[in-house]
């Protein structure tokens, strides 16, 4: 397993080369490449909507770090999924929290910032904590899929994350929802119970609703607020 430190230029070059080489590779092969290339400087991030990428990554690299952002606004089902993943999977779940508790944020910005300025709320509770959490890694994996929404249609399987200057891996970018469901069934992967209750994408409770028939998977996120992404993937 290679763990030599890379320069930023080397990481960017690696991302470009792997993006071309691995575009058509199976998800597990993509994660094996990440594990062999980056070793412990590779992690997975998970919203705990399901544990598919964490499961795949644990097959490629048992004990892999799985970063979970606990915004303080999650559904209890999401926290339960996180705890179950930590208990039964061969992964190292790392829970990351924002600098301020919800109460401290309310005191500084007023209550329900998510209703008045969701971009700021996400910046404080998701984007900034993730930047700090990823500081010790060269590469990170996400569960982004091209079929989730138009904003994700061009997601590369391996790409360069210029904001954080890291390699960004989306091993299931080419998967469909049916592919995810097949993998879950075949491997008995943990999923968030809310997926069985009308939610197609699970985020913070105040900003997530069930989807209606015909809506895309992320239509229930920040509905009516003109916002489609938290900022992590922009
Ligand atoms: Fe705040 Fe909503 Fe973003 Fe969660 S999803 S951090 S509650 S604005």
PDB file of C-alpha atoms and ligand atoms in Angstrom:
ATOM      1  CA  UNK A   1       0.000   0.000   0.000  1.00  0.00           C
ATOM      2  CA  UNK A   2       1.462   3.346  -1.052  1.00  0.00           C
ATOM      3  CA  UNK A   3       1.272   6.097   1.532  1.00  0.00           C
ATOM      4  CA  UNK A   4       3.982   8.426   0.276  1.00  0.00           C
ATOM      5  CA  UNK A   5       2.962  12.067   0.504  1.00  0.00           C
ATOM      6  CA  UNK A   6       2.027  13.658  -2.789  1.00  0.00           C
ATOM      7  CA  UNK A   7       2.467  17.237  -3.850  1.00  0.00           C
ATOM      8  CA  UNK A   8      -0.622  19.131  -4.936  1.00  0.00           C
ATOM      9  CA  UNK A   9       0.598  18.962  -8.534  1.00  0.00           C
ATOM     10  CA  UNK A  10       1.000  15.193  -8.296  1.00  0.00           C
ATOM     11  CA  UNK A  11      -2.479  14.826  -6.810  1.00  0.00           C
ATOM     12  CA  UNK A  12      -4.024  16.876  -9.594  1.00  0.00           C
ATOM     13  CA  UNK A  13      -2.170  14.840 -12.216  1.00  0.00           C
ATOM     14  CA  UNK A  14      -3.254  11.582 -10.541  1.00  0.00           C
ATOM     15  CA  UNK A  15      -6.858  12.760 -10.542  1.00  0.00           C
ATOM     16  CA  UNK A  16      -6.782  13.572 -14.247  1.00  0.00           C
ATOM     17  CA  UNK A  17      -5.136  10.289 -15.224  1.00  0.00           C
ATOM     18  CA  UNK A  18      -7.421   8.164 -13.032  1.00  0.00           C
ATOM     19  CA  UNK A  19     -10.453  10.055 -14.257  1.00  0.00           C
ATOM     20  CA  UNK A  20      -9.623   8.907 -17.781  1.00  0.00           C
ATOM     21  CA  UNK A  21      -8.490   5.393 -16.857  1.00  0.00           C
ATOM     22  CA  UNK A  22     -11.312   4.545 -14.449  1.00  0.00           C
ATOM     23  CA  UNK A  23     -14.334   6.142 -16.113  1.00  0.00           C
ATOM     24  CA  UNK A  24     -15.711   2.729 -17.074  1.00  0.00           C
ATOM     25  CA  UNK A  25     -14.272   0.734 -14.160  1.00  0.00           C
ATOM     26  CA  UNK A  26     -16.490  -1.066 -11.635  1.00  0.00           C
ATOM     27  CA  UNK A  27     -17.004   0.862  -8.397  1.00  0.00           C
ATOM     28  CA  UNK A  28     -14.999  -1.632  -6.363  1.00  0.00           C
ATOM     29  CA  UNK A  29     -12.015  -1.278  -8.719  1.00  0.00           C
ATOM     30  CA  UNK A  30     -12.182   2.502  -8.371  1.00  0.00           C
ATOM     31  CA  UNK A  31     -12.055   2.175  -4.603  1.00  0.00           C
ATOM     32  CA  UNK A  32      -9.240  -0.380  -4.756  1.00  0.00           C
ATOM     33  CA  UNK A  33      -7.251   2.106  -6.806  1.00  0.00           C
ATOM     34  CA  UNK A  34      -7.924   4.819  -4.195  1.00  0.00           C
ATOM     35  CA  UNK A  35      -6.962   2.502  -1.333  1.00  0.00           C
ATOM     36  CA  UNK A  36      -3.732   1.396  -3.025  1.00  0.00           C
ATOM     37  CA  UNK A  37      -2.794   4.901  -4.097  1.00  0.00           C
ATOM     38  CA  UNK A  38      -3.579   6.837  -0.942  1.00  0.00           C
ATOM     39  CA  UNK A  39      -3.784   4.288   1.887  1.00  0.00           C
ATOM     40  CA  UNK A  40      -4.841   5.957   5.144  1.00  0.00           C
ATOM     41  CA  UNK A  41      -4.843   9.355   3.419  1.00  0.00           C
ATOM     42  CA  UNK A  42      -8.088   8.300   1.746  1.00  0.00           C
ATOM     43  CA  UNK A  43     -11.509   8.525   3.388  1.00  0.00           C
ATOM     44  CA  UNK A  44     -15.178   8.185   2.559  1.00  0.00           C
ATOM     45  CA  UNK A  45     -17.795  10.752   3.444  1.00  0.00           C
ATOM     46  CA  UNK A  46     -21.318   9.573   4.148  1.00  0.00           C
ATOM     47  CA  UNK A  47     -24.584  11.345   4.822  1.00  0.00           C
ATOM     48  CA  UNK A  48     -25.909   8.039   6.179  1.00  0.00           C
ATOM     49  CA  UNK A  49     -28.657   7.981   3.594  1.00  0.00           C
ATOM     50  CA  UNK A  50     -27.289   4.532   2.925  1.00  0.00           C
ATOM     51  CA  UNK A  51     -23.999   2.767   3.545  1.00  0.00           C
ATOM     52  CA  UNK A  52     -23.344   1.612  -0.021  1.00  0.00           C
ATOM     53  CA  UNK A  53     -20.090   3.496  -0.651  1.00  0.00           C
ATOM     54  CA  UNK A  54     -18.889   2.808   2.894  1.00  0.00           C
ATOM     55  CA  UNK A  55     -19.574  -0.890   2.298  1.00  0.00           C
ATOM     56  CA  UNK A  56     -17.747  -0.884  -1.033  1.00  0.00           C
ATOM     57  CA  UNK A  57     -14.833   1.013   0.514  1.00  0.00           C
ATOM     58  CA  UNK A  58     -14.609  -1.425   3.427  1.00  0.00           C
ATOM     59  CA  UNK A  59     -14.180  -4.224   0.891  1.00  0.00           C
ATOM     60  CA  UNK A  60     -11.347  -2.316  -0.779  1.00  0.00           C
ATOM     61  CA  UNK A  61      -9.782  -1.096   2.470  1.00  0.00           C
ATOM     62  CA  UNK A  62     -11.064  -2.694   5.697  1.00  0.00           C
ATOM     63  CA  UNK A  63     -11.216  -0.173   8.528  1.00  0.00           C
ATOM     64  CA  UNK A  64     -11.455   2.772   6.119  1.00  0.00           C
ATOM     65  CA  UNK A  65     -12.309   6.135   7.688  1.00  0.00           C
ATOM     66  CA  UNK A  66     -15.935   7.161   7.108  1.00  0.00           C
ATOM     67  CA  UNK A  67     -16.544  10.837   7.843  1.00  0.00           C
ATOM     68  CA  UNK A  68     -20.052  11.826   8.942  1.00  0.00           C
ATOM     69  CA  UNK A  69     -21.010  15.484   9.366  1.00  0.00           C
ATOM     70  CA  UNK A  70     -23.317  15.800  12.339  1.00  0.00           C
ATOM     71  CA  UNK A  71     -24.956  19.149  11.687  1.00  0.00           C
ATOM     72  CA  UNK A  72     -27.112  18.973  14.805  1.00  0.00           C
ATOM     73  CA  UNK A  73     -30.183  18.953  12.589  1.00  0.00           C
ATOM     74  CA  UNK A  74     -30.292  15.301  11.527  1.00  0.00           C
ATOM     75  CA  UNK A  75     -33.309  13.028  11.771  1.00  0.00           C
ATOM     76  CA  UNK A  76     -32.993  10.466  14.584  1.00  0.00           C
ATOM     77  CA  UNK A  77     -33.099   7.789  11.870  1.00  0.00           C
ATOM     78  CA  UNK A  78     -29.913   9.206  10.360  1.00  0.00           C
ATOM     79  CA  UNK A  79     -28.069   9.141  13.683  1.00  0.00           C
ATOM     80  CA  UNK A  80     -29.334   5.584  14.182  1.00  0.00           C
ATOM     81  CA  UNK A  81     -28.003   4.588  10.771  1.00  0.00           C
ATOM     82  CA  UNK A  82     -24.625   6.098  11.641  1.00  0.00           C
ATOM     83  CA  UNK A  83     -24.516   4.136  14.897  1.00  0.00           C
ATOM     84  CA  UNK A  84     -25.516   0.895  13.177  1.00  0.00           C
ATOM     85  CA  UNK A  85     -22.853   1.368  10.494  1.00  0.00           C
ATOM     86  CA  UNK A  86     -20.213   1.933  13.180  1.00  0.00           C
ATOM     87  CA  UNK A  87     -21.378  -1.163  15.045  1.00  0.00           C
ATOM     88  CA  UNK A  88     -21.568  -3.714  12.244  1.00  0.00           C
ATOM     89  CA  UNK A  89     -19.280  -2.609   9.408  1.00  0.00           C
ATOM     90  CA  UNK A  90     -15.509  -2.831   9.160  1.00  0.00           C
ATOM     91  CA  UNK A  91     -15.104   0.942   8.978  1.00  0.00           C
ATOM     92  CA  UNK A  92     -13.932   3.701  11.302  1.00  0.00           C
ATOM     93  CA  UNK A  93     -16.780   6.200  11.600  1.00  0.00           C
ATOM     94  CA  UNK A  94     -15.580   9.704  12.424  1.00  0.00           C
ATOM     95  CA  UNK A  95     -18.312  12.117  13.489  1.00  0.00           C
ATOM     96  CA  UNK A  96     -17.484  15.727  12.724  1.00  0.00           C
ATOM     97  CA  UNK A  97     -19.382  18.620  14.286  1.00  0.00           C
ATOM     98  CA  UNK A  98     -19.609  22.331  13.464  1.00  0.00           C
ATOM     99  CA  UNK A  99     -17.738  24.909  15.535  1.00  0.00           C
ATOM    100  CA  UNK A 100     -20.988  26.066  17.124  1.00  0.00           C
ATOM    101  CA  UNK A 101     -23.867  24.047  18.552  1.00  0.00           C
ATOM    102  CA  UNK A 102     -27.318  24.843  17.173  1.00  0.00           C
ATOM    103  CA  UNK A 103     -28.030  26.859  20.332  1.00  0.00           C
ATOM    104  CA  UNK A 104     -24.827  28.886  19.918  1.00  0.00           C
ATOM    105  CA  UNK A 105     -25.625  29.514  16.256  1.00  0.00           C
ATOM    106  CA  UNK A 106     -29.153  30.598  17.175  1.00  0.00           C
ATOM    107  CA  UNK A 107     -27.740  33.007  19.745  1.00  0.00           C
ATOM    108  CA  UNK A 108     -25.417  34.615  17.186  1.00  0.00           C
ATOM    109  CA  UNK A 109     -27.554  34.541  14.029  1.00  0.00           C
ATOM    110  CA  UNK A 110     -31.089  34.125  15.359  1.00  0.00           C
ATOM    111  CA  UNK A 111     -33.219  30.997  15.291  1.00  0.00           C
ATOM    112  CA  UNK A 112     -33.978  28.997  12.147  1.00  0.00           C
ATOM    113  CA  UNK A 113     -31.117  30.349  10.077  1.00  0.00           C
ATOM    114  CA  UNK A 114     -31.856  27.479   7.686  1.00  0.00           C
ATOM    115  CA  UNK A 115     -35.122  29.191   6.714  1.00  0.00           C
ATOM    116  CA  UNK A 116     -33.651  32.668   6.286  1.00  0.00           C
ATOM    117  CA  UNK A 117     -30.183  31.986   4.885  1.00  0.00           C
ATOM    118  CA  UNK A 118     -29.685  28.297   4.135  1.00  0.00           C
ATOM    119  CA  UNK A 119     -26.443  28.973   2.241  1.00  0.00           C
ATOM    120  CA  UNK A 120     -24.913  30.470   5.375  1.00  0.00           C
ATOM    121  CA  UNK A 121     -26.312  27.695   7.564  1.00  0.00           C
ATOM    122  CA  UNK A 122     -24.814  25.047   5.246  1.00  0.00           C
ATOM    123  CA  UNK A 123     -21.525  26.941   5.100  1.00  0.00           C
ATOM    124  CA  UNK A 124     -21.310  26.931   8.893  1.00  0.00           C
ATOM    125  CA  UNK A 125     -22.630  23.462   9.589  1.00  0.00           C
ATOM    126  CA  UNK A 126     -21.486  21.440   6.579  1.00  0.00           C
ATOM    127  CA  UNK A 127     -18.913  23.080   4.334  1.00  0.00           C
ATOM    128  CA  UNK A 128     -16.537  24.456   6.980  1.00  0.00           C
ATOM    129  CA  UNK A 129     -16.511  21.299   9.140  1.00  0.00           C
ATOM    130  CA  UNK A 130     -15.854  19.158   6.064  1.00  0.00           C
ATOM    131  CA  UNK A 131     -12.906  21.326   5.025  1.00  0.00           C
ATOM    132  CA  UNK A 132     -11.374  20.780   8.464  1.00  0.00           C
ATOM    133  CA  UNK A 133     -12.162  17.069   8.498  1.00  0.00           C
ATOM    134  CA  UNK A 134     -10.516  16.515   5.108  1.00  0.00           C
ATOM    135  CA  UNK A 135      -7.342  18.383   6.016  1.00  0.00           C
ATOM    136  CA  UNK A 136      -5.436  15.180   6.769  1.00  0.00           C
ATOM    137  CA  UNK A 137      -6.428  13.336   3.601  1.00  0.00           C
ATOM    138  CA  UNK A 138      -5.280  13.429  -0.022  1.00  0.00           C
ATOM    139  CA  UNK A 139      -8.466  11.929  -1.459  1.00  0.00           C
ATOM    140  CA  UNK A 140     -12.076  11.486  -0.472  1.00  0.00           C
ATOM    141  CA  UNK A 141     -14.989   9.487  -1.802  1.00  0.00           C
ATOM    142  CA  UNK A 142     -18.628  10.457  -2.014  1.00  0.00           C
ATOM    143  CA  UNK A 143     -21.831   8.718  -3.049  1.00  0.00           C
ATOM    144  CA  UNK A 144     -22.679  11.227  -5.795  1.00  0.00           C
ATOM    145  CA  UNK A 145     -24.578   9.767  -8.762  1.00  0.00           C
ATOM    146  CA  UNK A 146     -25.199  11.353 -12.131  1.00  0.00           C
ATOM    147  CA  UNK A 147     -28.844  10.317 -12.164  1.00  0.00           C
ATOM    148  CA  UNK A 148     -29.705  12.125  -8.902  1.00  0.00           C
ATOM    149  CA  UNK A 149     -30.234  15.559 -10.423  1.00  0.00           C
ATOM    150  CA  UNK A 150     -29.195  17.720 -13.395  1.00  0.00           C
ATOM    151  CA  UNK A 151     -26.559  19.406 -11.217  1.00  0.00           C
ATOM    152  CA  UNK A 152     -24.831  16.050 -10.747  1.00  0.00           C
ATOM    153  CA  UNK A 153     -25.111  14.796 -14.343  1.00  0.00           C
ATOM    154  CA  UNK A 154     -21.433  15.440 -15.147  1.00  0.00           C
ATOM    155  CA  UNK A 155     -19.903  14.051 -11.952  1.00  0.00           C
ATOM    156  CA  UNK A 156     -16.542  12.430 -12.801  1.00  0.00           C
ATOM    157  CA  UNK A 157     -15.725   9.013 -11.338  1.00  0.00           C
ATOM    158  CA  UNK A 158     -12.377  10.462 -10.298  1.00  0.00           C
ATOM    159  CA  UNK A 159     -11.815  14.193 -10.483  1.00  0.00           C
ATOM    160  CA  UNK A 160      -9.918  17.089  -9.009  1.00  0.00           C
ATOM    161  CA  UNK A 161     -11.483  19.052  -6.166  1.00  0.00           C
ATOM    162  CA  UNK A 162      -9.962  22.502  -6.701  1.00  0.00           C
ATOM    163  CA  UNK A 163     -11.586  24.008  -3.635  1.00  0.00           C
ATOM    164  CA  UNK A 164      -9.894  21.576  -1.265  1.00  0.00           C
ATOM    165  CA  UNK A 165      -6.999  20.616  -3.561  1.00  0.00           C
ATOM    166  CA  UNK A 166      -7.722  16.921  -3.172  1.00  0.00           C
ATOM    167  CA  UNK A 167      -8.673  13.987  -5.360  1.00  0.00           C
ATOM    168  CA  UNK A 168     -12.421  13.445  -5.306  1.00  0.00           C
ATOM    169  CA  UNK A 169     -13.722   9.960  -6.001  1.00  0.00           C
ATOM    170  CA  UNK A 170     -17.314   9.178  -6.939  1.00  0.00           C
ATOM    171  CA  UNK A 171     -17.182   5.404  -7.414  1.00  0.00           C
ATOM    172  CA  UNK A 172     -20.907   5.010  -8.059  1.00  0.00           C
ATOM    173  CA  UNK A 173     -21.265   8.097 -10.270  1.00  0.00           C
ATOM    174  CA  UNK A 174     -22.445   5.948 -13.190  1.00  0.00           C
ATOM    175  CA  UNK A 175     -24.862   3.898 -11.088  1.00  0.00           C
ATOM    176  CA  UNK A 176     -28.618   4.266 -11.272  1.00  0.00           C
ATOM    177  CA  UNK A 177     -30.960   4.090  -8.320  1.00  0.00           C
ATOM    178  CA  UNK A 178     -31.765   0.533  -9.410  1.00  0.00           C
ATOM    179  CA  UNK A 179     -28.049  -0.333  -9.223  1.00  0.00           C
ATOM    180  CA  UNK A 180     -27.959   0.999  -5.650  1.00  0.00           C
ATOM    181  CA  UNK A 181     -31.011  -0.995  -4.693  1.00  0.00           C
ATOM    182  CA  UNK A 182     -29.550  -4.161  -6.226  1.00  0.00           C
ATOM    183  CA  UNK A 183     -26.312  -3.722  -4.281  1.00  0.00           C
ATOM    184  CA  UNK A 184     -28.211  -3.092  -1.054  1.00  0.00           C
ATOM    185  CA  UNK A 185     -30.232  -6.255  -1.542  1.00  0.00           C
ATOM    186  CA  UNK A 186     -27.309  -8.411  -2.629  1.00  0.00           C
ATOM    187  CA  UNK A 187     -25.047  -7.398   0.256  1.00  0.00           C
ATOM    188  CA  UNK A 188     -27.594  -6.629   2.976  1.00  0.00           C
ATOM    189  CA  UNK A 189     -26.312  -3.052   3.258  1.00  0.00           C
ATOM    190  CA  UNK A 190     -27.723  -0.743   5.917  1.00  0.00           C
ATOM    191  CA  UNK A 191     -29.974   2.029   4.659  1.00  0.00           C
ATOM    192  CA  UNK A 192     -31.687   4.939   6.350  1.00  0.00           C
ATOM    193  CA  UNK A 193     -35.261   3.886   7.319  1.00  0.00           C
ATOM    194  CA  UNK A 194     -36.541   7.170   5.882  1.00  0.00           C
ATOM    195  CA  UNK A 195     -35.907   5.785   2.383  1.00  0.00           C
ATOM    196  CA  UNK A 196     -38.818   3.433   3.083  1.00  0.00           C
ATOM    197  CA  UNK A 197     -40.979   6.352   4.188  1.00  0.00           C
ATOM    198  CA  UNK A 198     -41.197   8.488   1.057  1.00  0.00           C
ATOM    199  CA  UNK A 199     -37.828  10.234   1.280  1.00  0.00           C
ATOM    200  CA  UNK A 200     -35.565   9.800  -1.747  1.00  0.00           C
ATOM    201  CA  UNK A 201     -32.662  11.873  -0.443  1.00  0.00           C
ATOM    202  CA  UNK A 202     -31.988  12.415   3.238  1.00  0.00           C
ATOM    203  CA  UNK A 203     -30.437  15.587   4.626  1.00  0.00           C
ATOM    204  CA  UNK A 204     -31.099  17.797   7.646  1.00  0.00           C
ATOM    205  CA  UNK A 205     -34.635  17.505   9.010  1.00  0.00           C
ATOM    206  CA  UNK A 206     -35.660  21.172   8.556  1.00  0.00           C
ATOM    207  CA  UNK A 207     -34.581  21.131   4.901  1.00  0.00           C
ATOM    208  CA  UNK A 208     -35.820  17.721   3.746  1.00  0.00           C
ATOM    209  CA  UNK A 209     -39.279  16.585   2.704  1.00  0.00           C
ATOM    210  CA  UNK A 210     -40.689  13.528   1.025  1.00  0.00           C
ATOM    211  CA  UNK A 211     -40.621  13.543  -2.790  1.00  0.00           C
ATOM    212  CA  UNK A 212     -43.709  13.467  -4.959  1.00  0.00           C
ATOM    213  CA  UNK A 213     -44.221  11.055  -7.827  1.00  0.00           C
ATOM    214  CA  UNK A 214     -42.196  12.114 -10.859  1.00  0.00           C
ATOM    215  CA  UNK A 215     -39.839  14.386  -8.923  1.00  0.00           C
ATOM    216  CA  UNK A 216     -36.105  13.759  -9.059  1.00  0.00           C
ATOM    217  CA  UNK A 217     -34.432  12.275  -6.015  1.00  0.00           C
ATOM    218  CA  UNK A 218     -33.198  15.586  -4.654  1.00  0.00           C
ATOM    219  CA  UNK A 219     -36.425  17.558  -5.147  1.00  0.00           C
ATOM    220  CA  UNK A 220     -37.176  17.117  -1.452  1.00  0.00           C
ATOM    221  CA  UNK A 221     -34.056  18.988  -0.404  1.00  0.00           C
ATOM    222  CA  UNK A 222     -34.476  22.731   0.364  1.00  0.00           C
ATOM    223  CA  UNK A 223     -37.823  22.620  -1.465  1.00  0.00           C
ATOM    224  CA  UNK A 224     -39.094  26.111  -2.251  1.00  0.00           C
ATOM    225  CA  UNK A 225     -35.807  27.762  -1.295  1.00  0.00           C
ATOM    226  CA  UNK A 226     -34.224  27.804  -4.781  1.00  0.00           C
ATOM    227  CA  UNK A 227     -31.282  25.774  -3.494  1.00  0.00           C
ATOM    228  CA  UNK A 228     -30.205  22.360  -4.705  1.00  0.00           C
ATOM    229  CA  UNK A 229     -26.792  21.729  -3.113  1.00  0.00           C
ATOM    230  CA  UNK A 230     -25.327  22.423   0.309  1.00  0.00           C
ATOM    231  CA  UNK A 231     -22.115  23.753  -1.217  1.00  0.00           C
ATOM    232  CA  UNK A 232     -19.878  20.774  -0.542  1.00  0.00           C
ATOM    233  CA  UNK A 233     -20.144  19.546  -4.121  1.00  0.00           C
ATOM    234  CA  UNK A 234     -20.173  22.903  -5.923  1.00  0.00           C
TER     235      UNK A 234
HETATM  236 FE1  LIG B   1     -28.662  24.140   7.816  1.00  0.00          FE
HETATM  237 FE2  LIG B   1     -30.523  22.990   6.272  1.00  0.00          FE
HETATM  238 FE3  LIG B   1     -27.950  23.191   5.437  1.00  0.00          FE
HETATM  239 FE4  LIG B   1     -28.634  21.501   7.392  1.00  0.00          FE
HETATM  240  S1  LIG B   1     -29.276  21.412   5.229  1.00  0.00           S
HETATM  241  S2  LIG B   1     -26.868  22.826   7.377  1.00  0.00           S
HETATM  242  S3  LIG B   1     -30.227  22.705   8.500  1.00  0.00           S
HETATM  243  S4  LIG B   1     -29.435  24.883   5.805  1.00  0.00           S
END
